[in-house]
């Protein structure tokens, strides 16, 4: 069972070999001259020898280069196949298979048959993926949105790989109650008792008794009111009149 990369490499080598053969034959006709080539075709019985000489010379030279590059393979392969089909029909068909049979040069159709079939294969899409056609078509079909999608896909794959390689963290076990620090209780505000209003018509009494201006003293069975005096009497300083009186 063939693999696709191996087939692509084999197709490149096949295009290279066949392209070199076509370029060599085309250059040979151009180097000899279109006039000389047309005369040779006329002697071989090819119809329209001048047009056939121009067609075969340039198609073989340029077509061989296009085969090597993989450029326009469907058209290039078809043109080269038609070139070899004309050579087979008008020149080599009645001369046998072999180019050389023993010591006789027969100029048979083995070469044009092989080159024509390979050209037909290239025209049918057998040139592989390593071609200029694939590069041009891929560049046209590729858009910036595709580049963005590829970047998103690459980042998604990278995130999946990172998630697979990242170790799973074990959940922490809860600490026992004795190891936990006690949570401070919120301070309680003192409850303020509401002021109770006094009953209507009842005079408000003060807790502290007012200092009486006068003291009631019981003297000989009756009350004698006297003015309350201070326990401590101020010291009276002597004046000048008192000094004169004493002297």
PDB file of N, CA and C in Angstrom, residues 31 40 43 72 136 138 148 189 231:
ATOM      1  N   UNK A  31      17.430  24.500 -32.197  1.00  0.00           N
ATOM      2  CA  UNK A  31      18.823  24.720 -32.586  1.00  0.00           C
ATOM      3  C   UNK A  31      19.041  24.405 -34.072  1.00  0.00           C
ATOM      4  N   UNK A  40      12.407  18.375 -42.706  1.00  0.00           N
ATOM      5  CA  UNK A  40      12.492  16.984 -42.255  1.00  0.00           C
ATOM      6  C   UNK A  40      11.104  16.385 -42.074  1.00  0.00           C
ATOM      7  N   UNK A  43       9.624  15.560 -45.456  1.00  0.00           N
ATOM      8  CA  UNK A  43      10.163  14.324 -46.017  1.00  0.00           C
ATOM      9  C   UNK A  43       9.545  13.089 -45.371  1.00  0.00           C
ATOM     10  N   UNK A  72       0.630  24.173 -14.563  1.00  0.00           N
ATOM     11  CA  UNK A  72      -0.368  23.913 -15.597  1.00  0.00           C
ATOM     12  C   UNK A  72      -0.330  22.490 -16.105  1.00  0.00           C
ATOM     13  N   UNK A 136      -0.130  27.529  -5.918  1.00  0.00           N
ATOM     14  CA  UNK A 136      -0.910  28.699  -6.342  1.00  0.00           C
ATOM     15  C   UNK A 136      -2.362  28.567  -5.895  1.00  0.00           C
ATOM     16  N   UNK A 138      -3.571  26.738  -3.467  1.00  0.00           N
ATOM     17  CA  UNK A 138      -3.664  26.820  -2.013  1.00  0.00           C
ATOM     18  C   UNK A 138      -3.528  28.237  -1.504  1.00  0.00           C
ATOM     19  N   UNK A 148      -6.764  32.631  11.047  1.00  0.00           N
ATOM     20  CA  UNK A 148      -7.264  32.803  12.409  1.00  0.00           C
ATOM     21  C   UNK A 148      -7.838  31.518  12.982  1.00  0.00           C
ATOM     22  N   UNK A 189     -23.329  46.794  72.874  1.00  0.00           N
ATOM     23  CA  UNK A 189     -23.561  48.160  73.318  1.00  0.00           C
ATOM     24  C   UNK A 189     -24.489  48.150  74.527  1.00  0.00           C
ATOM     25  N   UNK A 231     -19.038  76.499 109.473  1.00  0.00           N
ATOM     26  CA  UNK A 231     -18.218  75.950 110.543  1.00  0.00           C
ATOM     27  C   UNK A 231     -16.896  76.673 110.663  1.00  0.00           C
TER      28      UNK A 231
END
